[in-house]
Coordinates of C-alpha atoms and ligand atoms in Angstrom, one line a residue:
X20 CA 0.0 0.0 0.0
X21 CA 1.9 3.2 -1.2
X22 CA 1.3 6.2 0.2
X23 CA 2.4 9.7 1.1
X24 CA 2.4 11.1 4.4
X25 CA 1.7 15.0 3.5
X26 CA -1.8 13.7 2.2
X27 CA -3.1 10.3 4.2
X28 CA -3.8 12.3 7.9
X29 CA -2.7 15.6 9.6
X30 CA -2.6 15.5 13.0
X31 CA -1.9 18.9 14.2
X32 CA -4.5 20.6 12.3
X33 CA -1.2 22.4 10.0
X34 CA -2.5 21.8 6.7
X35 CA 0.0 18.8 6.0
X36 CA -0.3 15.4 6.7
X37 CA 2.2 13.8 9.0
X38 CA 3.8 10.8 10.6
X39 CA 1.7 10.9 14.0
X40 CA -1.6 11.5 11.8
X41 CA -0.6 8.5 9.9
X42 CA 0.2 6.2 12.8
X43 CA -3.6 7.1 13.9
X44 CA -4.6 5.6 10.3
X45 CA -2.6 2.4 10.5
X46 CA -5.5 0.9 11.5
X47 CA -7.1 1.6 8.7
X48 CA -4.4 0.2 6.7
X49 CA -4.1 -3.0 8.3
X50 CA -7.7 -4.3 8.2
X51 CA -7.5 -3.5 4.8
X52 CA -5.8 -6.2 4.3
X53 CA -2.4 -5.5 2.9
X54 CA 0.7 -6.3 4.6
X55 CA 3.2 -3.3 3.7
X56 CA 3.3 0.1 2.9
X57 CA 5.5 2.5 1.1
X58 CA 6.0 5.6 1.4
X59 CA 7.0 8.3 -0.8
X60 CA 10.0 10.3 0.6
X61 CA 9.7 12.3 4.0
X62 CA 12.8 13.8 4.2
X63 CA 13.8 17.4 4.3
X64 CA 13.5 18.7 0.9
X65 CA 12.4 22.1 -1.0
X66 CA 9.2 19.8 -2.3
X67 CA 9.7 21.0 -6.3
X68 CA 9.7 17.3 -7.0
X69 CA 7.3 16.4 -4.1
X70 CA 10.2 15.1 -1.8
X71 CA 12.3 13.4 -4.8
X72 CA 14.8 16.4 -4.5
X73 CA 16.1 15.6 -1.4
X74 CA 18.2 18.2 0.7
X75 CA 19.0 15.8 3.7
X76 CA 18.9 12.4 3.7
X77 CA 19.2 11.3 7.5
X78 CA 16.0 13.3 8.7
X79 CA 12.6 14.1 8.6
X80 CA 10.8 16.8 7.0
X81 CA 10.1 19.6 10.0
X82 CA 6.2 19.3 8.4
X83 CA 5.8 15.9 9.0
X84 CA 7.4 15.3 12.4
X85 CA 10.4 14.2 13.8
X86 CA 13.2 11.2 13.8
X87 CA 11.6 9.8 16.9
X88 CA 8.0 10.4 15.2
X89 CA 9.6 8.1 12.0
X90 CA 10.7 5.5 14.8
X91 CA 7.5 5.2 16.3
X92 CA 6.1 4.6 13.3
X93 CA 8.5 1.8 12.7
X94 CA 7.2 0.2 15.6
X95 CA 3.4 0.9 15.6
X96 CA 3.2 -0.8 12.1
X97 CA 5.5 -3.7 12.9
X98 CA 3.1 -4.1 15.9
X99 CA 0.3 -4.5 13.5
X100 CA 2.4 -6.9 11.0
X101 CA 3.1 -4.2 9.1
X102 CA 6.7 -3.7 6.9
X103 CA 7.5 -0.7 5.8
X104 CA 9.2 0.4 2.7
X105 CA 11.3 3.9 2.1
X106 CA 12.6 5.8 -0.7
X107 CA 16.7 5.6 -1.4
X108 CA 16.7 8.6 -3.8
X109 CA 20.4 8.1 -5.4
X110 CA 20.3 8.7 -8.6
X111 CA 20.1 12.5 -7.5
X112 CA 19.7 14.9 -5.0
X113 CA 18.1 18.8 -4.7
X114 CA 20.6 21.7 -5.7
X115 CA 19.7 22.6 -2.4
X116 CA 21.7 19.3 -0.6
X117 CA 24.8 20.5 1.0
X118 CA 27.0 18.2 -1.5
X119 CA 25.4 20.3 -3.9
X120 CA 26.5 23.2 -2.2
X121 CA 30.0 22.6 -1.5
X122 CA 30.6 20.7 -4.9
X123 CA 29.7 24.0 -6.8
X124 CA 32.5 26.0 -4.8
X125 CA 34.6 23.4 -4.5
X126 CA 38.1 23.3 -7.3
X127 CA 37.5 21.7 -10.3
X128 CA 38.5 18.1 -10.1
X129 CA 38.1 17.9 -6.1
X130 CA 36.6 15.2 -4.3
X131 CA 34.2 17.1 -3.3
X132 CA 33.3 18.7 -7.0
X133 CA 33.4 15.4 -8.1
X134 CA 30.1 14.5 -6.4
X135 CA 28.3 15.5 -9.0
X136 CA 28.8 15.3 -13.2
X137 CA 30.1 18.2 -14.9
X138 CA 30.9 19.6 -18.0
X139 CA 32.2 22.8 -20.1
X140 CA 29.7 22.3 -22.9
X141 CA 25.8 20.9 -23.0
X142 CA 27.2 18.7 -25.8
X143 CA 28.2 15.6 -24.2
X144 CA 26.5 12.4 -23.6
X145 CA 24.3 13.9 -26.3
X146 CA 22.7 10.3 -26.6
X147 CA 20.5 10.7 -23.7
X148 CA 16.9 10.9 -23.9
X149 CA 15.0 14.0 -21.9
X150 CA 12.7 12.2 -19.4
X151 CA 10.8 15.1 -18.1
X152 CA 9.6 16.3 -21.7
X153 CA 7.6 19.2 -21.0
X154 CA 9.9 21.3 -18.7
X155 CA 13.6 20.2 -19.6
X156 CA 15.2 21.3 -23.0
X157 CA 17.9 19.4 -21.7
X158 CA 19.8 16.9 -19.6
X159 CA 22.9 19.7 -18.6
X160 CA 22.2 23.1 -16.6
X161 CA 24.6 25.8 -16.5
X162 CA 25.8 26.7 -13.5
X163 CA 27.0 30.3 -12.7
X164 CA 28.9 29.4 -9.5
X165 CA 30.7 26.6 -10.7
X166 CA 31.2 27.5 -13.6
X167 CA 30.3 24.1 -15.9
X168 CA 27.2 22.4 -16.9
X169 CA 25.8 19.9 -14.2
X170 CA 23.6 16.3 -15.3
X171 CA 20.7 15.4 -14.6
X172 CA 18.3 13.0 -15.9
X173 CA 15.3 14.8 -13.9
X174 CA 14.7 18.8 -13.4
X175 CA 17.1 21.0 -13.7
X176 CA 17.0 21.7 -9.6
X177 CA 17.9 17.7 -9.4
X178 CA 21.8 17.3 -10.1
X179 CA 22.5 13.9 -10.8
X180 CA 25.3 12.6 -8.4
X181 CA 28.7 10.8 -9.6
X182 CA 28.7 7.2 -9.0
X183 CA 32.3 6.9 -10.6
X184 CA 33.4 8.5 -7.3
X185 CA 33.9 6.2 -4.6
X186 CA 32.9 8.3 -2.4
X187 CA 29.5 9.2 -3.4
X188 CA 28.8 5.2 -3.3
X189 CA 30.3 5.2 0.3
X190 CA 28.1 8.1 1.2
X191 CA 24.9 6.3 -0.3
X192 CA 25.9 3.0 1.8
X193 CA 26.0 5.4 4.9
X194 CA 22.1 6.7 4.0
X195 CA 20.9 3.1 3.3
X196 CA 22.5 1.7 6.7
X197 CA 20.9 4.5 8.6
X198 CA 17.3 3.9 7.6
X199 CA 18.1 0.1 7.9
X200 CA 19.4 0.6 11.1
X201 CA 16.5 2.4 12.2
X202 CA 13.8 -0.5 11.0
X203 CA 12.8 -0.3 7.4
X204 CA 12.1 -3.2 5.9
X205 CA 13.0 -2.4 2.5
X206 CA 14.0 0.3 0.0
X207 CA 13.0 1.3 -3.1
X208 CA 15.5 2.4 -5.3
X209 CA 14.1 5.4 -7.3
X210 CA 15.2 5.5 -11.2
X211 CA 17.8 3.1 -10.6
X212 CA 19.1 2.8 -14.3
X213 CA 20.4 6.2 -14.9
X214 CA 23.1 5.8 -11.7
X215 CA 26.5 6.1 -14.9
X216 CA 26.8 7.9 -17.6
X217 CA 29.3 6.9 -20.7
X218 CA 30.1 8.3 -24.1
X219 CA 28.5 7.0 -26.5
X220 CA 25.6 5.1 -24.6
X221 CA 22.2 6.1 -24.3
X222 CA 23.1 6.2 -20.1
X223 CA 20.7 3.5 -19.2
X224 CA 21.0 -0.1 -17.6
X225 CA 25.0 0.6 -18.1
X226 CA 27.0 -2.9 -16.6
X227 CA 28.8 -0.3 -14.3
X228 CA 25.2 0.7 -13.2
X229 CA 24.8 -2.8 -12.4
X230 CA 28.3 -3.1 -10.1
X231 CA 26.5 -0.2 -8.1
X232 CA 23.8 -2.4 -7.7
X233 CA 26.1 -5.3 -6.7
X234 CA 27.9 -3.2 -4.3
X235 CA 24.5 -2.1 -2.5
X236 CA 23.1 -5.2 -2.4
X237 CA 26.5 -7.1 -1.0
X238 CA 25.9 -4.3 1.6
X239 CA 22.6 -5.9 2.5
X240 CA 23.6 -9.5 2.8
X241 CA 26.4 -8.8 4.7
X242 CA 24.0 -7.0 7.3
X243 CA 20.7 -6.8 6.6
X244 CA 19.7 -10.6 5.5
X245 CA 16.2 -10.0 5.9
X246 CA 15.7 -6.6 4.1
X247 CA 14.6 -6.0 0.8
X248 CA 15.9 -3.5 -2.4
X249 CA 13.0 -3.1 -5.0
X250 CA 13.9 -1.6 -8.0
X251 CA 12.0 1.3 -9.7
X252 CA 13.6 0.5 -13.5
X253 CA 10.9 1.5 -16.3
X254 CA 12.9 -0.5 -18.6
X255 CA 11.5 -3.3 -21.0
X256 CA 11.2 -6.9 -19.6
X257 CA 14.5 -7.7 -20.8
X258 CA 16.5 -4.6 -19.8
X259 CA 14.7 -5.0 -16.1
X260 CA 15.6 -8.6 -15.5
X261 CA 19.6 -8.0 -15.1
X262 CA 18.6 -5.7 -11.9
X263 CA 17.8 -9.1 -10.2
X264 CA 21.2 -9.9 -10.9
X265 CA 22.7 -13.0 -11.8
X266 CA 23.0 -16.3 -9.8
X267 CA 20.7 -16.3 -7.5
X268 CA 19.8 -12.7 -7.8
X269 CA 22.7 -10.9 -6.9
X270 CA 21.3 -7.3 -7.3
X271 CA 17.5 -6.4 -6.4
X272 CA 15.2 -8.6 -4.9
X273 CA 11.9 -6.9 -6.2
X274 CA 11.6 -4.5 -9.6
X275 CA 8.1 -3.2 -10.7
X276 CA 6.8 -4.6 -14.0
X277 CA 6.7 -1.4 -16.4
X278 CA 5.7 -3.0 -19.2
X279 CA 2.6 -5.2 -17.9
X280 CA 0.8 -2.1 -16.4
X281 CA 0.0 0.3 -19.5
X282 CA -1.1 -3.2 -21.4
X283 CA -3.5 -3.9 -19.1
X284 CA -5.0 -0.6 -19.9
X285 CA -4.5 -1.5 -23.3
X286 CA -6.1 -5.0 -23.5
X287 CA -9.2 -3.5 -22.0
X288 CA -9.5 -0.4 -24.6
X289 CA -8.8 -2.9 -27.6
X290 CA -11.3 -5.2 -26.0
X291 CA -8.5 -8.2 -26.7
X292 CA -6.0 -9.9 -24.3
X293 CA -3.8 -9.6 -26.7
X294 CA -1.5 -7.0 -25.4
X295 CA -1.5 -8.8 -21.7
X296 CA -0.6 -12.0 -23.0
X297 CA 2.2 -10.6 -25.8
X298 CA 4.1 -9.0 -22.4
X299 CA 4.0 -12.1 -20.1
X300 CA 5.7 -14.1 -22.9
X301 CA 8.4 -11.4 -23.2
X302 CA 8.5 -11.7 -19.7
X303 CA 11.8 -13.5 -18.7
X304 CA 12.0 -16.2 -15.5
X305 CA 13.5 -14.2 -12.4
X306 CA 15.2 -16.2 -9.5
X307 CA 13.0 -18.2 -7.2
X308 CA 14.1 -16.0 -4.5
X309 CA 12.9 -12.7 -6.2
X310 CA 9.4 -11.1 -7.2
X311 CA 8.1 -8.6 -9.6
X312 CA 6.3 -5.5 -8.0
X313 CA 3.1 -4.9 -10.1
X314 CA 0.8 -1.9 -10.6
X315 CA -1.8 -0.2 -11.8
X316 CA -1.8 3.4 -10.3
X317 CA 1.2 5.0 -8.0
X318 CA 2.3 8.6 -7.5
X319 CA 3.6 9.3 -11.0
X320 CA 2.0 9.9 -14.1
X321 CA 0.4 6.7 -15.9
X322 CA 3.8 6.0 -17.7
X323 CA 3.4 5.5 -21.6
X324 CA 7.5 4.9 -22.0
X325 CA 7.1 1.6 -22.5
X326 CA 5.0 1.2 -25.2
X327 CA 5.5 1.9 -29.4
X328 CA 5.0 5.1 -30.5
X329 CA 1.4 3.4 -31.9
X330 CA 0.2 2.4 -28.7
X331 CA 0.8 5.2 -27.0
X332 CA -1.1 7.4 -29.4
X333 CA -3.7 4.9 -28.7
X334 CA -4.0 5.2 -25.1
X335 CA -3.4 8.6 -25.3
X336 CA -6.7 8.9 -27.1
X337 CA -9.2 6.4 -25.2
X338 CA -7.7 7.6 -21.8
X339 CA -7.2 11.2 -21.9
X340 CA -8.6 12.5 -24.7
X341 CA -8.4 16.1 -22.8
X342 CA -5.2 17.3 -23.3
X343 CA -4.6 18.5 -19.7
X344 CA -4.5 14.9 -18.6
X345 CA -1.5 14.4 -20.3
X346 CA 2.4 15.1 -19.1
X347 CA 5.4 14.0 -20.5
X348 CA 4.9 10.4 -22.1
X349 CA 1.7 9.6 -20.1
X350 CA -1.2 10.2 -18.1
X351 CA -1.6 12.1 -14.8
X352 CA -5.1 10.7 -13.4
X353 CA -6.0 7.8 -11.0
X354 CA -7.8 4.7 -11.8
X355 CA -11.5 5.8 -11.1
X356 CA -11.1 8.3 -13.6
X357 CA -9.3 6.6 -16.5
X358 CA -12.1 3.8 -16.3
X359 CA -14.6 6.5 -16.1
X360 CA -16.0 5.2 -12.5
X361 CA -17.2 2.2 -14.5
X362 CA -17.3 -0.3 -11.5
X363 CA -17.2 -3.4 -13.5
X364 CA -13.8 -2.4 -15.5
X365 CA -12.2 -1.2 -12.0
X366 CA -13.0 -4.4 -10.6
X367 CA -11.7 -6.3 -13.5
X368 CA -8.6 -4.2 -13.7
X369 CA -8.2 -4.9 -10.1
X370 CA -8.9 -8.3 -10.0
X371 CA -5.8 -9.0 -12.8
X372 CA -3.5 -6.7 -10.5
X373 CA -4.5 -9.0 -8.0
X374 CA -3.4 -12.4 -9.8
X375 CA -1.1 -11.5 -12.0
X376 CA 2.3 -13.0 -11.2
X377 CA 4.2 -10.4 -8.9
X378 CA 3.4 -8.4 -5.5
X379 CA 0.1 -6.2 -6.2
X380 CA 0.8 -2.7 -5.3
X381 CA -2.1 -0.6 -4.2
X382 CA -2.1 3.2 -4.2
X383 CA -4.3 5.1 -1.4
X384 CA -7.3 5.9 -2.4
X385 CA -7.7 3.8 -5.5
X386 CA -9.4 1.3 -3.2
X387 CA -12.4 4.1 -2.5
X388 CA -12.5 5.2 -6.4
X389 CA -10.9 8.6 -5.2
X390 CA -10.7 11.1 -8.3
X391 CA -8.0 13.6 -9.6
X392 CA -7.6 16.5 -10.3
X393 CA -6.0 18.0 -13.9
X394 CA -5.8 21.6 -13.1
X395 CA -3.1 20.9 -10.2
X396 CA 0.8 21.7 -11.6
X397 CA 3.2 18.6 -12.1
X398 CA 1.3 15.3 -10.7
X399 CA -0.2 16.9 -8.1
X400 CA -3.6 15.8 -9.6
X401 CA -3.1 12.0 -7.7
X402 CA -1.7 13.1 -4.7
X403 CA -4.5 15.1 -3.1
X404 CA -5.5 14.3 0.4
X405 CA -7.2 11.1 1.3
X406 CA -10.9 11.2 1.5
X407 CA -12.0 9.9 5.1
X408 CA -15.5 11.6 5.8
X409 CA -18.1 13.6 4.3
X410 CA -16.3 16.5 6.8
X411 CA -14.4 19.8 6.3
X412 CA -12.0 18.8 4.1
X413 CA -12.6 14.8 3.6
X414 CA -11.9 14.5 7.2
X415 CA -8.4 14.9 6.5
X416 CA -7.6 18.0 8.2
X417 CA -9.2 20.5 10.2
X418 CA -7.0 23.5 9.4
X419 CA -8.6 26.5 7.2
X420 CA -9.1 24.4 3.7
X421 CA -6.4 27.5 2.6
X422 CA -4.2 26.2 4.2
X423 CA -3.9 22.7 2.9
X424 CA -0.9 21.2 1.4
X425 CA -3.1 20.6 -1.6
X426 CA -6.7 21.0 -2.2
X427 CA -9.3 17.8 -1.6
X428 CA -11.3 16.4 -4.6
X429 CA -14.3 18.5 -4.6
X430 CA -16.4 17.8 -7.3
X431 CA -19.8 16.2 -7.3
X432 CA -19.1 12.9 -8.3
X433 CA -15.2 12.3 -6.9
X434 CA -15.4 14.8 -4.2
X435 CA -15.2 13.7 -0.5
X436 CA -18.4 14.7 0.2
X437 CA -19.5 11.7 -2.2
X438 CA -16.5 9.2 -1.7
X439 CA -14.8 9.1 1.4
X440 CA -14.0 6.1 3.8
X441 CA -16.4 6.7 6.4
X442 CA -19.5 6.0 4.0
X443 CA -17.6 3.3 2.4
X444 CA -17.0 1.3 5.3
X445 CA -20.9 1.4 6.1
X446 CA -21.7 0.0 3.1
X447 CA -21.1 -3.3 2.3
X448 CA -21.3 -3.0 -2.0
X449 CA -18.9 -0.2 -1.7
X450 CA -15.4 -0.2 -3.5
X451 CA -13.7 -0.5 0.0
X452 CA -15.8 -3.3 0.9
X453 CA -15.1 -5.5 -2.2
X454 CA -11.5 -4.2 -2.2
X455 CA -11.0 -6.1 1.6
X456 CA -12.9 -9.0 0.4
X457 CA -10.3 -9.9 -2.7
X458 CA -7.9 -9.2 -0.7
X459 CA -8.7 -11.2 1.8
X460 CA -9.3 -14.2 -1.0
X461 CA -5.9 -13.4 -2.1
X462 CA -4.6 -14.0 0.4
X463 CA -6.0 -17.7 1.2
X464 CA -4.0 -19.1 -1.8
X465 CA -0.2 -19.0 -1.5
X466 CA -0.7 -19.8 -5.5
X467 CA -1.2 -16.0 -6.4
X468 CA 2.3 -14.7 -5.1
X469 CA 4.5 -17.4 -5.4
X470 CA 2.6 -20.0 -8.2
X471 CA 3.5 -20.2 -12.1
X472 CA 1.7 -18.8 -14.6
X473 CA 0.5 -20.5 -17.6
X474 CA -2.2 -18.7 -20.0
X475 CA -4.8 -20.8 -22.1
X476 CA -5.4 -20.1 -25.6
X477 CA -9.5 -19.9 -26.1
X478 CA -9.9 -18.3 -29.5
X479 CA -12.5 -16.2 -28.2
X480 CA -9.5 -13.6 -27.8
X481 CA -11.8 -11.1 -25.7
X482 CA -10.8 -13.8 -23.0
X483 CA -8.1 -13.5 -21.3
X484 CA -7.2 -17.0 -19.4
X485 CA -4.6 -18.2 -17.1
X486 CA -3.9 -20.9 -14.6
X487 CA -1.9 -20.2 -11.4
X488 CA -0.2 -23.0 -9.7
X489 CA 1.9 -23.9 -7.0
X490 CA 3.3 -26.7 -4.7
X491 CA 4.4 -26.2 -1.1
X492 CA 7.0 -28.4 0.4
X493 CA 5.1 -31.4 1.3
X494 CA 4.3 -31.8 -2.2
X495 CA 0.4 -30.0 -2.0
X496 CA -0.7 -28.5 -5.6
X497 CA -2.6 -25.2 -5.0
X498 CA -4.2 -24.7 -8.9
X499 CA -6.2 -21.7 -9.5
X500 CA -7.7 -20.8 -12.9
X501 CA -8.5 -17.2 -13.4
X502 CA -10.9 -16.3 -16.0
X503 CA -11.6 -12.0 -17.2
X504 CA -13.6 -10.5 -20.2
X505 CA -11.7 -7.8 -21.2
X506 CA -14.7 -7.0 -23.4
X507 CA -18.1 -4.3 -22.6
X508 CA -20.4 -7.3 -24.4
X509 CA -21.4 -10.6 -23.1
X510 CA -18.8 -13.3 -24.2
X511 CA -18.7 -17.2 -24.0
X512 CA -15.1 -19.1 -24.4
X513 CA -14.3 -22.6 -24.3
X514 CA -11.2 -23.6 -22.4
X515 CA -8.6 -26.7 -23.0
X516 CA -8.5 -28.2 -19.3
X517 CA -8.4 -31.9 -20.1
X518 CA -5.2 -31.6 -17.5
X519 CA -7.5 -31.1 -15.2
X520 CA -10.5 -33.8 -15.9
X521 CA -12.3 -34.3 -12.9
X522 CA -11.6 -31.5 -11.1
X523 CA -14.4 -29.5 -10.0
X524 CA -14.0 -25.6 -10.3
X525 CA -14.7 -23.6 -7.0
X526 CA -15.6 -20.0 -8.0
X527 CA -13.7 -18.4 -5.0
X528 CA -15.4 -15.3 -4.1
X529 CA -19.1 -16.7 -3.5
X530 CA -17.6 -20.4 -2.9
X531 CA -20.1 -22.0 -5.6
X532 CA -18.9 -25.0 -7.4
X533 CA -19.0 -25.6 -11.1
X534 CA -20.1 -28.6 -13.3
X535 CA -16.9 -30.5 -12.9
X536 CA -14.1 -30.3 -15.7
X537 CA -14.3 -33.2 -18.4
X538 CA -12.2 -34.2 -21.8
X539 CA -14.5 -31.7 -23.5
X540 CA -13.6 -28.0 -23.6
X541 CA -15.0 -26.4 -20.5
X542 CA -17.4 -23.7 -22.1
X543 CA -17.7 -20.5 -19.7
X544 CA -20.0 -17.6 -20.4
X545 CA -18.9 -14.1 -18.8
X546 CA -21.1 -11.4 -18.4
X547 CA -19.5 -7.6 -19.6
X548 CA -16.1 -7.0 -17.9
X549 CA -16.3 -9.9 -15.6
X550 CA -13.7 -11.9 -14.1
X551 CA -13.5 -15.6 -12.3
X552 CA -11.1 -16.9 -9.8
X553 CA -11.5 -20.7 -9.6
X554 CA -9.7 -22.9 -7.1
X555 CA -9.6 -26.3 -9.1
X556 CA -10.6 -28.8 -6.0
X557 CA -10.8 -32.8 -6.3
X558 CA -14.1 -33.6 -6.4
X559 CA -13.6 -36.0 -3.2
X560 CA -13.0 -33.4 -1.3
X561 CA -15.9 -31.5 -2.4
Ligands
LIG616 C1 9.8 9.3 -9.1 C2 9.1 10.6 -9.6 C3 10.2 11.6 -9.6 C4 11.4 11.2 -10.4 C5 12.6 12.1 -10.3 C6 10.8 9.0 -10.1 O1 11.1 7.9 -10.6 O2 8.9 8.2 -9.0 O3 8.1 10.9 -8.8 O4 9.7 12.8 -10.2 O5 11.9 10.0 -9.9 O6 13.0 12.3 -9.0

């Protein structure tokens, strides 16, 4: 469950979220049903990336508490069986960091210039694509006090820190120890591919890049054996797989699944599983010991970077068709909106996060259907404050609504007056409700986050098919056959499960059982959007 502090719960009435008001919602968060959260980054910062552009690493914002707030945080959701998950921001930091600071005074060729890239002309590395494409007209900034061009991948107010000193690796192990060492579980490492830069190289996924990761991670087995690194790498499936590592996975235990998520969106708007099923077979093994993060929604725009220049013209068009939804290479609005609060296609959507192979990652709010909001600057729009009650400003807050870090949702059918938590937890049809029911399915079947994935071949293509399975150590077979129309009409398919003859299909959420499965193809009908889980049960134990 990712979330940001500034917007989930303010405690002292300030305007801004913060880590006692969020220690008061942990509840919340727990009998949800998830079992981790993330949060975006906390630390002291000038906020013109929303935290990203760090200024100190080892501390807490001033608006969202203090260290010992951070540590009793720790606790409070450990207590509850909680992890938690932080932000290690290394790629860059603010201008505003004190390495920053002294690097730009610092002689030319000192240790402590060196902390950063440099150059005397914009020209170099010239190879290097512009990620933020509608503010930066370039990956070099000219800096007046130092005299040289300084890198970066992201704004111009984020210099990009030099991995080819060793000191800026040592410094980084010194950050990543600290948090460890205070009780985080795990770290994700933000826009890990971009950590070298080399002439003549695009500046992504470089091996050298790779012996940061090693480094890192040799850091964490020597230390922290239970701790996880999660990698955010929007890379395709076959530049992502090396941040595992080799061997037995010698870099990252987690990275997020870029390419999966915008083809989910995809399959639904083509009304063909198609693109879902074309990505999984791309998708290479990972070792046992790892796992793919996967999403639908997080903080960031709806990323488009992985897709042809086709596709993305495609999705640009069925999902944000107004212009103002759009940034860089993708789309800045939550789920509810992009599925037009059509509760059959969220709960189709949701129900593929939830099976796909890989750790589901929820975003706050998505679970009530909260909306967005366009008109904010940057991605604002998804980051609004969570909706609790039909009160002054959701509930989430009781300062002047003025004074709020950014403004609630407001209009008739996303506001909070409309969709908040409070009403949602009274009724049991709502998008909460259902949310805590599949994840509490989930749950039951160890099949979902550790089984193999094999998809069926129906040629009714509107279907997309796929059987989970998994055996445990005394040799019990879990199988699970999942089941989603991808299409707005009615649709019948008939499956190839002769494998399974005999078995008798449990449909998981109501419990019903199904005709059993025979040599014949098992003929399903679906009604608009709909999905099936079935546990595949012998009939003698039925
Ligand atoms: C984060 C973004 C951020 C960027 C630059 C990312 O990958 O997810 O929110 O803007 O890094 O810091």
């Amino acid at each position: 469950y990712q979330l940001h502090i500034k917007s989930f719960f303010d405690s002292n009435n300030d305007g801004i979220g913060d880590f006692a008001g969020l220690i008061s919602k942990l509840d919340y968060i727990a009998e949800l049903g998830v079992n981790t959260l993330w949060l975006l980054p906390f630390y002291p910062s000038p906020r013109r990336d929303d935290g990203y552009d760090i200024a100190e690493y080892k501390a807490v914002h001033p608006d969202y508490g203090s260290m010992a707030d951070a540590r009793r945080f720790i606790a409070e959701a450990h207590k509850r069986g909680l992890r938690v998950i932080t932000e290690l921001v290394i790629n860059h930091t603010s201008d505003q960091h004190p390495w920053f600071q002294r690097a730009r005074h610092a002689k030319r060729g000192s240790k402590a210039r060196e902390f950063y890239v440099w150059s005397d002309d914009d020209q170099k590395y010239d190879g290097t694509r512009i990620i933020f494409l509608d503010t930066e007209k370039s990956n070099w900034t000219w800096d007046p006090v130092a005299g040289q061009y300084f890198w970066h991948r992201f704004y111009s107010h984020q210099p990009d820190l030099n991995f080819d000193n060793p000191q800026v690796l040592k410094a980084v192990i010194g950050v990543m120890r600290f948090w460890l060492d205070l009780g985080v579980d795990g770290l994700r490492l933000d826009a890990i591919p971009y950590l070298i830069e080399r002439d003549g190289t695009n500046n992504e996924n470089l091996a050298e890049t790779h012996d940061v990761l090693k480094a890192i991670r040799a850091e964490i087995d020597a230390n922290y054996p239970d701790r996880m690194l999660l990698a955010e790498a929007n890379q395709w499936p076959e530049d992502t797989r090396p941040y595992f590592g080799e061997g037995d996975g010698d870099e990252c235990h987690m990275a997020f699944h870029f390419p999966l998520m915008p083809r989910m969106y995809m399959a639904l708007a083509m009304e063909d599983r198609f693109p879902i099923t074309d990505i999984l077979r791309q998708t290479p093994e990972i070792p046992a010991n790892c796992q793919w993060a996967i999403f639908l929604r997080n903080h960031d725009e709806l990323t488009l970077e992985m897709v042809t220049d086709r596709e993305r013209d495609y999705l640009w068009n069925y999902y944000a068709e107004d212009r103002r939804a759009r940034i860089n290479l993708g789309i800045r609005r939550r789920l509810a909106p992009l599925l037009q609060r059509d509760r059959r296609r969220i709960e189709l959507l949701t129900s593929l996060l939830l099976s796909m192979p890989g750790t589901p990652t929820l975003y706050y709010g998505d679970e009530l259907g909260m909306g967005d909001n366009i008109y904010l600057g940057d991605r604002d729009g998804v980051r609004t404050p969570m909706q609790w009650s039909p009160d002054r400003n959701g509930g989430f807050s009781r300062a002047d609504p003025q004074r709020l870090v950014l403004p609630p949702i407001m209009d008739p059918l996303y506001g909070y007056q409309t969709v908040n938590v409070e009403a949602q937890s009274h009724d049991p049809h709502s998008l909460l409700n259902w949310t805590r029911r599949m994840l509490a399915v989930r749950k039951q079947q160890k099949a979902f986050g550790r089984g193999s994935l094999r998809t069926l071949t129906p040629s009714n293509r509107r279907i997309l098919a796929y059987i989970r399975e998994y055996t445990d150590a005394d040799g019990n077979t879990e199988v699970i056959l999942c089941v989603a129309n991808v299409s707005r009409a009615a649709q019948a398919a008939e499956l190839e499960l002769s494998q399974y003859a005999d078995k008798v299909p449990v449909e998981m959420l109501g419990g019903s059982a199904f005709p059993p499965i025979g040599q014949l193809p098992f003929l399903l009908t679906l009604p608009p959007y709909a999905f099936y889980w079935f546990l595949l049960a012998s009939r003698d134990r039925m």
